[in-house]
PDB file of C-alpha atoms in Angstrom:
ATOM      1  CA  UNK E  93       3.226   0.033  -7.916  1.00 67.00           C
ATOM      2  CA  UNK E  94      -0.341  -0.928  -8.393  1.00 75.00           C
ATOM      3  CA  UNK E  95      -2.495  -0.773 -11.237  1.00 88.00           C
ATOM      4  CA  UNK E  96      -5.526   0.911  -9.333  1.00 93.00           C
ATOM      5  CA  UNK E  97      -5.278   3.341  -6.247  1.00 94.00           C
ATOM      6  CA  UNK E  98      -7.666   4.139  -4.069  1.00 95.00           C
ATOM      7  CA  UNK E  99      -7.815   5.978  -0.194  1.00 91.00           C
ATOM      8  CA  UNK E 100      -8.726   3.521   1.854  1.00 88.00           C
ATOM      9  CA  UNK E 101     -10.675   5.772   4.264  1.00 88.00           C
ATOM     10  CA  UNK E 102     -13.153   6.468   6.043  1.00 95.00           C
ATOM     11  CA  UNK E 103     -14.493   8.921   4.310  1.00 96.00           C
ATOM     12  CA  UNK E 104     -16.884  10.757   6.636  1.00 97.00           C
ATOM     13  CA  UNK E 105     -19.036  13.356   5.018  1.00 97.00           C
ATOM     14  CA  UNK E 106     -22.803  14.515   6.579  1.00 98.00           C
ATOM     15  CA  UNK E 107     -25.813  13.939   5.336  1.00 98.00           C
ATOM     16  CA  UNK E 108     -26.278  16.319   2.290  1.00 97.00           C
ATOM     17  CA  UNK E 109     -22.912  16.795   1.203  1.00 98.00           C
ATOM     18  CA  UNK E 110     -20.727  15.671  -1.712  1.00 98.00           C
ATOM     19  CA  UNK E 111     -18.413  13.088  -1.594  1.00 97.00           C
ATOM     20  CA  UNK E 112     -15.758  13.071  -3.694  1.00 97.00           C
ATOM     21  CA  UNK E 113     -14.138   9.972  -4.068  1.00 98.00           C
ATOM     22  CA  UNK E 114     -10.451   9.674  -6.107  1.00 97.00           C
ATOM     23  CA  UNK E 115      -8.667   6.664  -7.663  1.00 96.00           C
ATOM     24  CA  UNK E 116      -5.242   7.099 -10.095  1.00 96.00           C
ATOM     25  CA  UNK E 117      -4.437   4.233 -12.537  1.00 95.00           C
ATOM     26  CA  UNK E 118      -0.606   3.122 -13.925  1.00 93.00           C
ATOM     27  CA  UNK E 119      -1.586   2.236 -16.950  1.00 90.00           C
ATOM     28  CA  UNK E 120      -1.642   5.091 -19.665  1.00 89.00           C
ATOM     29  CA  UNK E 121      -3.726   3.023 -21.993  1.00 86.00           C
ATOM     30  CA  UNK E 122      -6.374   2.258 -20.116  1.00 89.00           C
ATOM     31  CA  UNK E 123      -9.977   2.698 -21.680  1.00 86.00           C
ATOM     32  CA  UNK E 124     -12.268   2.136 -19.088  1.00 89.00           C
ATOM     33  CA  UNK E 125     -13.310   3.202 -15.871  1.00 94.00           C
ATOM     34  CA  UNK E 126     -15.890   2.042 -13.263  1.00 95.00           C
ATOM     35  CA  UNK E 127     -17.175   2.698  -9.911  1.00 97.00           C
ATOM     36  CA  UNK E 128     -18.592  -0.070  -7.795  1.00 97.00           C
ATOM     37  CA  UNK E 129     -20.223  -0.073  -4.417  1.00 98.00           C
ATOM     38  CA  UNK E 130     -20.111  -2.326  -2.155  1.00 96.00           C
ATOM     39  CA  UNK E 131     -21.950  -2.734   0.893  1.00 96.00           C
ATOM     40  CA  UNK E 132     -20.759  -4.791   3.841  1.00 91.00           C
ATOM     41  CA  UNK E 133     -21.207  -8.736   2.880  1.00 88.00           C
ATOM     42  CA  UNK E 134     -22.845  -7.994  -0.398  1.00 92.00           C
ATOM     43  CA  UNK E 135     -21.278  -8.224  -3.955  1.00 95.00           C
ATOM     44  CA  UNK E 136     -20.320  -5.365  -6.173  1.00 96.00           C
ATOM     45  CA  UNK E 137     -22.913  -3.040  -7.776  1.00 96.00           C
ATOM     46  CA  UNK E 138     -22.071  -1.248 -11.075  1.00 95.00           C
ATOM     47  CA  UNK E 139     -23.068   2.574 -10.525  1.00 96.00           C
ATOM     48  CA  UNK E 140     -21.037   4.008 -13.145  1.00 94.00           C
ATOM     49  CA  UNK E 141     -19.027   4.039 -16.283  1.00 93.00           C
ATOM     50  CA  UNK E 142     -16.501   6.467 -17.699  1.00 94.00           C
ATOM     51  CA  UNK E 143     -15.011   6.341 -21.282  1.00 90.00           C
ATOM     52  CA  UNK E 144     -13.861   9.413 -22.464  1.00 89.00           C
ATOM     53  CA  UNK E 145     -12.270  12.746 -20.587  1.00 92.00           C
ATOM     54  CA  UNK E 146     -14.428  14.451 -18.972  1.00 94.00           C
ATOM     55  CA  UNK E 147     -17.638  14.365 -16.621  1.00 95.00           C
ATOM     56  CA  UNK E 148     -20.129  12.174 -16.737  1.00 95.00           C
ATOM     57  CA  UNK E 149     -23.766  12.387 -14.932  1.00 96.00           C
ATOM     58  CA  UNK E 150     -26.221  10.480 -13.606  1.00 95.00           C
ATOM     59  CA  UNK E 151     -28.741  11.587 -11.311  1.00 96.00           C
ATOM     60  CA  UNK E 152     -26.809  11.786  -7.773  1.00 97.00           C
ATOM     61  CA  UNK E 153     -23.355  10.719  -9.196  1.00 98.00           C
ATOM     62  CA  UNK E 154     -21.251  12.430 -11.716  1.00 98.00           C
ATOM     63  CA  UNK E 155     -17.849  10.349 -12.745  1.00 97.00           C
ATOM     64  CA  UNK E 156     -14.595  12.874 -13.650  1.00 97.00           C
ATOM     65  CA  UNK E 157     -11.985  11.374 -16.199  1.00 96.00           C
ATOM     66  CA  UNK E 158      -8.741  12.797 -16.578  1.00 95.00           C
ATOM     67  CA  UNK E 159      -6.100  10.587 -18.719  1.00 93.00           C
ATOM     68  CA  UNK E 160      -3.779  13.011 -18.958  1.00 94.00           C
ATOM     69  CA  UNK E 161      -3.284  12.577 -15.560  1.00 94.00           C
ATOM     70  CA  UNK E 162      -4.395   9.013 -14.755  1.00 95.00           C
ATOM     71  CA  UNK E 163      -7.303   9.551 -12.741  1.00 95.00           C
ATOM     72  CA  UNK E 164     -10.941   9.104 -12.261  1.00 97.00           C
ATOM     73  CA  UNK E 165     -13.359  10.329  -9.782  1.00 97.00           C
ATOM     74  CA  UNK E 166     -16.764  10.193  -8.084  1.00 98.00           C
ATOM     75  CA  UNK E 167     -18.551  12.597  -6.655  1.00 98.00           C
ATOM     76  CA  UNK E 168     -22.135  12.476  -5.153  1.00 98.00           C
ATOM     77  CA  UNK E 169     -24.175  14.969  -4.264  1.00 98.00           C
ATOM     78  CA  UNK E 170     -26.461  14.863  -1.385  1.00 98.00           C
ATOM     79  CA  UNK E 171     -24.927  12.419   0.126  1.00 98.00           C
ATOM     80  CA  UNK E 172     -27.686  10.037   2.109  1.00 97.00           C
ATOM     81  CA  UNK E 173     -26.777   7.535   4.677  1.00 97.00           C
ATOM     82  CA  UNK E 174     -28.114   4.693   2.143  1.00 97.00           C
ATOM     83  CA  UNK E 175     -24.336   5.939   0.508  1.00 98.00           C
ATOM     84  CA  UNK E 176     -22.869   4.809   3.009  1.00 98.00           C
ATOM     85  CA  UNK E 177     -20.691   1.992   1.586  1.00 97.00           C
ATOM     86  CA  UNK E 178     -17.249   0.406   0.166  1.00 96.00           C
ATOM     87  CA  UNK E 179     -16.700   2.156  -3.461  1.00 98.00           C
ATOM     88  CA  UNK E 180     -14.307   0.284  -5.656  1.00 97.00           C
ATOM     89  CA  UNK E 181     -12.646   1.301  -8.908  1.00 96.00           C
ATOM     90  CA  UNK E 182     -11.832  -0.215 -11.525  1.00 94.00           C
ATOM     91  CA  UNK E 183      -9.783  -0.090 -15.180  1.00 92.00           C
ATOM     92  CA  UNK E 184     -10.052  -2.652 -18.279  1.00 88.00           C
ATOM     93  CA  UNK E 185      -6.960  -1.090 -19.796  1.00 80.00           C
ATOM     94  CA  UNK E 186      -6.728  -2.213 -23.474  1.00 68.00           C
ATOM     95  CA  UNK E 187      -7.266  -5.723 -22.690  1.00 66.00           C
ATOM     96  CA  UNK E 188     -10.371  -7.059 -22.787  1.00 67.00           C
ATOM     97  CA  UNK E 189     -10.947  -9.102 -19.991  1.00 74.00           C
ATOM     98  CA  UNK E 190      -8.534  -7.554 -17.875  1.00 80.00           C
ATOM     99  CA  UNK E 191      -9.772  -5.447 -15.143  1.00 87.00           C
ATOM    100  CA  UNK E 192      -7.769  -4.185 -12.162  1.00 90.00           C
ATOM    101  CA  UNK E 193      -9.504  -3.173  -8.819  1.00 93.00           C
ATOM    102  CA  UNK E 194      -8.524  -0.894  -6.253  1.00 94.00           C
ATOM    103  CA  UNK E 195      -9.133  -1.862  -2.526  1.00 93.00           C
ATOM    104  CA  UNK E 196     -11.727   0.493  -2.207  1.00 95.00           C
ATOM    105  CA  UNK E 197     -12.706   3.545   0.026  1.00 96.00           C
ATOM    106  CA  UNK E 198     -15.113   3.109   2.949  1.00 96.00           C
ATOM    107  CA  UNK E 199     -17.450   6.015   3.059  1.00 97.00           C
ATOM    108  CA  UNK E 200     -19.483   6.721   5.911  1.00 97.00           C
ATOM    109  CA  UNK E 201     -22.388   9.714   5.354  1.00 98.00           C
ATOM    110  CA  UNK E 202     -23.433  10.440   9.317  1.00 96.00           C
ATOM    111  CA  UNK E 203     -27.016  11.427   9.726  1.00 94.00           C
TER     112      UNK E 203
ATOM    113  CA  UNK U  24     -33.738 -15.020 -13.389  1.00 64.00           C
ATOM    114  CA  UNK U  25     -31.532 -12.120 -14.400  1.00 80.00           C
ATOM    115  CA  UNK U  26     -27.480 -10.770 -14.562  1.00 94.00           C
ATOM    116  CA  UNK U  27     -25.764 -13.307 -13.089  1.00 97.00           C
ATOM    117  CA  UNK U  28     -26.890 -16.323 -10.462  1.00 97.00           C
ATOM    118  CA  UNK U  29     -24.911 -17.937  -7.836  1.00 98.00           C
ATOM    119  CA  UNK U  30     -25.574 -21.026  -5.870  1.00 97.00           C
ATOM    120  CA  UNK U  31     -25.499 -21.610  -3.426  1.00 97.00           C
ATOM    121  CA  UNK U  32     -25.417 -18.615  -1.523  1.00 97.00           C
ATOM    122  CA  UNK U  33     -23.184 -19.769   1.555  1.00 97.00           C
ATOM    123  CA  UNK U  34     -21.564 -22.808   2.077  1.00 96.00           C
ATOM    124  CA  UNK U  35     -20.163 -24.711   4.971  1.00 96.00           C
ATOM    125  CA  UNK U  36     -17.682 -27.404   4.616  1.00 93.00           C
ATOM    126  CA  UNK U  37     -14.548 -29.465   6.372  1.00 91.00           C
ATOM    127  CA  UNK U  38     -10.792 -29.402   4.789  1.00 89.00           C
ATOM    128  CA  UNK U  39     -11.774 -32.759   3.500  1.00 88.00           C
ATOM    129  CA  UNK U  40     -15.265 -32.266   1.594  1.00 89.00           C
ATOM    130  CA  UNK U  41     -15.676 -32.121  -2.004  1.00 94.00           C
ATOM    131  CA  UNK U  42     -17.523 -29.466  -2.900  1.00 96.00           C
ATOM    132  CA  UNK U  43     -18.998 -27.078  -6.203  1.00 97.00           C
ATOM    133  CA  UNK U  44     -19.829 -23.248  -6.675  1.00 98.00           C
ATOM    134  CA  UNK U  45     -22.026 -22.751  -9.477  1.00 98.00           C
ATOM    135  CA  UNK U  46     -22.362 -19.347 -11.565  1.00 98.00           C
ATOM    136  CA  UNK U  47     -25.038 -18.728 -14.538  1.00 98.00           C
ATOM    137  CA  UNK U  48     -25.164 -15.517 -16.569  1.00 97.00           C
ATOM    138  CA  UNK U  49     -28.211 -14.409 -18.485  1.00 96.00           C
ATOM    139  CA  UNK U  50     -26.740 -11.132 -20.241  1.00 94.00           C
ATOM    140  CA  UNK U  51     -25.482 -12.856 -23.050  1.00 93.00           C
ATOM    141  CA  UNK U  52     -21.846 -12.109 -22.123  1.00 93.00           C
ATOM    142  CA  UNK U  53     -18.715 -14.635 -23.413  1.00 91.00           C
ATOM    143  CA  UNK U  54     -16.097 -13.826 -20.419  1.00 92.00           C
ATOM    144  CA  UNK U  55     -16.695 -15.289 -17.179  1.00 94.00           C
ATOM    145  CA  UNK U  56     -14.691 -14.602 -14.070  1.00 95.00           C
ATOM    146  CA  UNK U  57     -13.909 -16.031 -10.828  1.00 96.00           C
ATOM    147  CA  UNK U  58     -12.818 -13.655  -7.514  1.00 96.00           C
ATOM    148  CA  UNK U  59     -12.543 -14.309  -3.965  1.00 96.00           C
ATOM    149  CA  UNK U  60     -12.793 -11.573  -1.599  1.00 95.00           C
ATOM    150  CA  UNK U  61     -11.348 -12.129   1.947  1.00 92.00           C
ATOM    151  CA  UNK U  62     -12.602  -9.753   4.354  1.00 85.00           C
ATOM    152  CA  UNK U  63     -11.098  -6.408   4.510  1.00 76.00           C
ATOM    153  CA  UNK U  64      -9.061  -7.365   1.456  1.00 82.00           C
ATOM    154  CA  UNK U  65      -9.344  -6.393  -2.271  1.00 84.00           C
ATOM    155  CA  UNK U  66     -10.820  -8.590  -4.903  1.00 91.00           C
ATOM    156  CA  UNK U  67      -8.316 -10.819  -6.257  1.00 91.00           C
ATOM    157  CA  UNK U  68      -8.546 -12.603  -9.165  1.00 91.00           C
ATOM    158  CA  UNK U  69      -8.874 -16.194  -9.819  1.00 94.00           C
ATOM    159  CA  UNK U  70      -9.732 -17.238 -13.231  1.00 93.00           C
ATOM    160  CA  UNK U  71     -10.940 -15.967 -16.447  1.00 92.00           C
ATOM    161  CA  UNK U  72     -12.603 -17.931 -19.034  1.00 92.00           C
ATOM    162  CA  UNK U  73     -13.385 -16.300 -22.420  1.00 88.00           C
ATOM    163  CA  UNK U  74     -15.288 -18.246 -24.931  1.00 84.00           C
ATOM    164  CA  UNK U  75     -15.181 -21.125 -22.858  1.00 82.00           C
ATOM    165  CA  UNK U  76     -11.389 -21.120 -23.196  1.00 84.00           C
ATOM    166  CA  UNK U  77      -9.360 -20.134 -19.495  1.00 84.00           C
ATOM    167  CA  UNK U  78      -7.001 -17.074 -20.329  1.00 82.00           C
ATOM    168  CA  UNK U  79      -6.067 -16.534 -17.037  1.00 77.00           C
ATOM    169  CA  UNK U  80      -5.206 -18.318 -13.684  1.00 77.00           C
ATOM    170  CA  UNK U  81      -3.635 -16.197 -11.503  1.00 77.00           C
ATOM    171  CA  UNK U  82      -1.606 -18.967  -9.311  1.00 84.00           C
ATOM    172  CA  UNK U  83      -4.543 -20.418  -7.682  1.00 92.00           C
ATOM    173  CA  UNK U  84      -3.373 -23.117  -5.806  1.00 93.00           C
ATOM    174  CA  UNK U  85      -5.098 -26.567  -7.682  1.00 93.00           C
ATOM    175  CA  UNK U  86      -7.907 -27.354  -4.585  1.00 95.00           C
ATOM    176  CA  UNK U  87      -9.404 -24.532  -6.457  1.00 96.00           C
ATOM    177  CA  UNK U  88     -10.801 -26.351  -9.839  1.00 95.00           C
ATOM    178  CA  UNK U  89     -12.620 -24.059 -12.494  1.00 95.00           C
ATOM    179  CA  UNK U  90     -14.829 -25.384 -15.278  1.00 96.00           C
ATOM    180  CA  UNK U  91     -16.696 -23.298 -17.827  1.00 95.00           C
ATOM    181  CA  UNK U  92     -18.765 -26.284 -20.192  1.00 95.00           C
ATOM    182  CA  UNK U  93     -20.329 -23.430 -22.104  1.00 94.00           C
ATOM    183  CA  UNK U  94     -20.074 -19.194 -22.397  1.00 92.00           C
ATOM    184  CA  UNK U  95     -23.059 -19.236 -19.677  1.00 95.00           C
ATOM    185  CA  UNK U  96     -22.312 -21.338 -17.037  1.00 97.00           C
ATOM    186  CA  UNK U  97     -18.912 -21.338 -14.940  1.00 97.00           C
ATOM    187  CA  UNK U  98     -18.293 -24.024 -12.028  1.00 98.00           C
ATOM    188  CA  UNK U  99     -15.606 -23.857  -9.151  1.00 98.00           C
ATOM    189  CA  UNK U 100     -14.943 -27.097  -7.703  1.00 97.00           C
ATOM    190  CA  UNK U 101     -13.332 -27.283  -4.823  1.00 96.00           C
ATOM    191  CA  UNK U 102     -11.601 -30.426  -2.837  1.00 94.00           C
ATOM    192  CA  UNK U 103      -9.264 -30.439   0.431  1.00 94.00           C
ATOM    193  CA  UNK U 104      -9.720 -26.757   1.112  1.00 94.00           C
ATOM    194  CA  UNK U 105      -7.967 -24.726   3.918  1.00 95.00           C
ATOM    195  CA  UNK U 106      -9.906 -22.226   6.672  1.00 94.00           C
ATOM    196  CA  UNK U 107      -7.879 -19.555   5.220  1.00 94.00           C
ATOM    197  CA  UNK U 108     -10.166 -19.980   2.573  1.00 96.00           C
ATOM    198  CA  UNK U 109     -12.667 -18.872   4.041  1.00 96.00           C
ATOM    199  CA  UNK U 110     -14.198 -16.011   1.338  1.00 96.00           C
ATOM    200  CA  UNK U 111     -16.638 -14.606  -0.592  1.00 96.00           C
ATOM    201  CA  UNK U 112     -16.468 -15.974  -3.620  1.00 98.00           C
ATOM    202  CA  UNK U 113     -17.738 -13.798  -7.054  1.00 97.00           C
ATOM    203  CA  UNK U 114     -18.781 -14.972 -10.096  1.00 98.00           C
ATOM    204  CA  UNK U 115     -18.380 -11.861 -12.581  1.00 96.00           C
ATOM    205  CA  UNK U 116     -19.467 -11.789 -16.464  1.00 95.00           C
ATOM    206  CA  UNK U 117     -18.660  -9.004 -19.296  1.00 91.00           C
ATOM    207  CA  UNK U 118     -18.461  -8.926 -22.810  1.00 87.00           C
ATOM    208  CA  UNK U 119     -14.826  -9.500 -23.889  1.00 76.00           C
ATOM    209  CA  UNK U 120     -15.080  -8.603 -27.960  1.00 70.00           C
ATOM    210  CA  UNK U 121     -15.863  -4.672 -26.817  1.00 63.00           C
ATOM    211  CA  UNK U 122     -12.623  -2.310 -25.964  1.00 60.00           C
ATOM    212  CA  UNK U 123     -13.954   0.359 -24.507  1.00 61.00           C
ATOM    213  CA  UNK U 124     -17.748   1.027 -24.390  1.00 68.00           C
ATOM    214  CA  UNK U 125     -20.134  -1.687 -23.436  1.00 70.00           C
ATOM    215  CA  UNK U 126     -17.503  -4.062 -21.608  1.00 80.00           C
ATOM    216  CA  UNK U 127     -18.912  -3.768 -18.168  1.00 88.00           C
ATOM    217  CA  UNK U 128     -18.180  -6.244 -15.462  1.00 92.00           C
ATOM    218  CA  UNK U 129     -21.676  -7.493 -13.659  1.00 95.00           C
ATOM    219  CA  UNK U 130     -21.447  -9.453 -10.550  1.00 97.00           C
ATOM    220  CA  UNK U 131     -23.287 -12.212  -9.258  1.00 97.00           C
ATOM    221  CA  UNK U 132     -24.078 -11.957  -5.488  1.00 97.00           C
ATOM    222  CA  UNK U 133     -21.667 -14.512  -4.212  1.00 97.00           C
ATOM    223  CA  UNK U 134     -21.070 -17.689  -2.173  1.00 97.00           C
ATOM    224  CA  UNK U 135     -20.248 -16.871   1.192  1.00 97.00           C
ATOM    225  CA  UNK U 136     -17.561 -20.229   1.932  1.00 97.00           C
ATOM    226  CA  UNK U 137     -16.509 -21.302   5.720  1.00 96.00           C
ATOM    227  CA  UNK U 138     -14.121 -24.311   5.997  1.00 95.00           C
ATOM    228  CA  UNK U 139     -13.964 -25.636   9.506  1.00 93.00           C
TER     229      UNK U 139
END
């Protein structure tokens, strides 16, 4: 089993919409969560962090935490073709400099 | 210059070149990490240096060389390379003393490496 999952896509979604993006995690005690984006040939971009259960906003993007059951999610509203990108997740469970990343899911926002 | 540098940016070089990826952080972070990233693959890990000290090499094979001489600068030398080696390679940097809040992992924007 792997540490992060992720849908590898496409995820299509029109211009507008919300994308909700989903990742589960194996490892109960994980602490943190991020979401990265990626766009094609670039490296990762930081766009959020997640700590504690619950939602977290900012602007566009909120980030859902459930540890209960081991997952973490991003949704963003309005989606814009700029979106359009590789999102990657990723856990630090309680090790410091131990962070697992899924393969990521390709979303696509269509004009 | 600001986050975390790469150079240089993309890189061509034979199986039998000698060759050295550099990485600089400016956050003030003490973990350093090396990734490649083959296309449509996920990040895999290479090596992680905390305070200058490697804590993990996940079986790199040893034509990949990693030196970290101090908490802000990591190298990756690399000698008799393969084309499946061929890669984006990712310098990463975080704060390893921090469980939980403030630990975030900041990329640099990568070496782009072709072996012929």
């Amino acid at each position: 089993q792997k540490e992060v999952e992720q849908n590898s896509g496409p995820l299509s979604v029109p211009e507008g919409a919300i994308a909700s993006l989903n990742c589960t995690y194996s490892d109960r005690g994980s602490q943190s969560f991020f979401w990265y984006r990626q766009y094609s040939g670039k490296s990762p971009e930081l766009i959020m962090f997640i700590y504690s259960n619950g939602d977290k906003e900012d602007g566009r993007f909120t980030a859902q935490l459930n540890k209960a059951s081991q997952y973490v999610s991003l949704l963003i509203r309005d989606s814009q073709p700029s979106d359009s990108a590789t999102y990657l997740c990723a856990v630090n469970p309680n090790n410091f400099n131990k962070f697992y990343f899924g393969s990521g899911t390709k979303l696509n926002v269509k004009p | 210059e600001t986050g975390v540098t790469q150079t240089p940016r993309h890189l061509v070089m034979g199986m039998t070149n000698k060759k050295s990826l550099k990485c600089e952080q400016h956050l003030g972070h003490n973990a350093m990490y090396w990734y490649k990233q083959s296309a449509k693959k996920p990040l895999e890990l290479m090596f992680v240096y905390s305070l200058e000290e490697r804590v993990e090499n996940n079986s790199v094979p040893s034509r990949f060389s990693p030196e970290c001489p101090n908490s802000s600068h990591l190298f990756l030398h690399l000698h008799t390379l393969q084309p499946e080696d061929s890669a984006l390679y990712l310098c990463a940097s975080s704060q390893d003393d921090l469980a939980g809040e403030g630990n975030e992992q900041f990329f640099g924007p990568g070496t782009r490496l072709t072996v012929l």
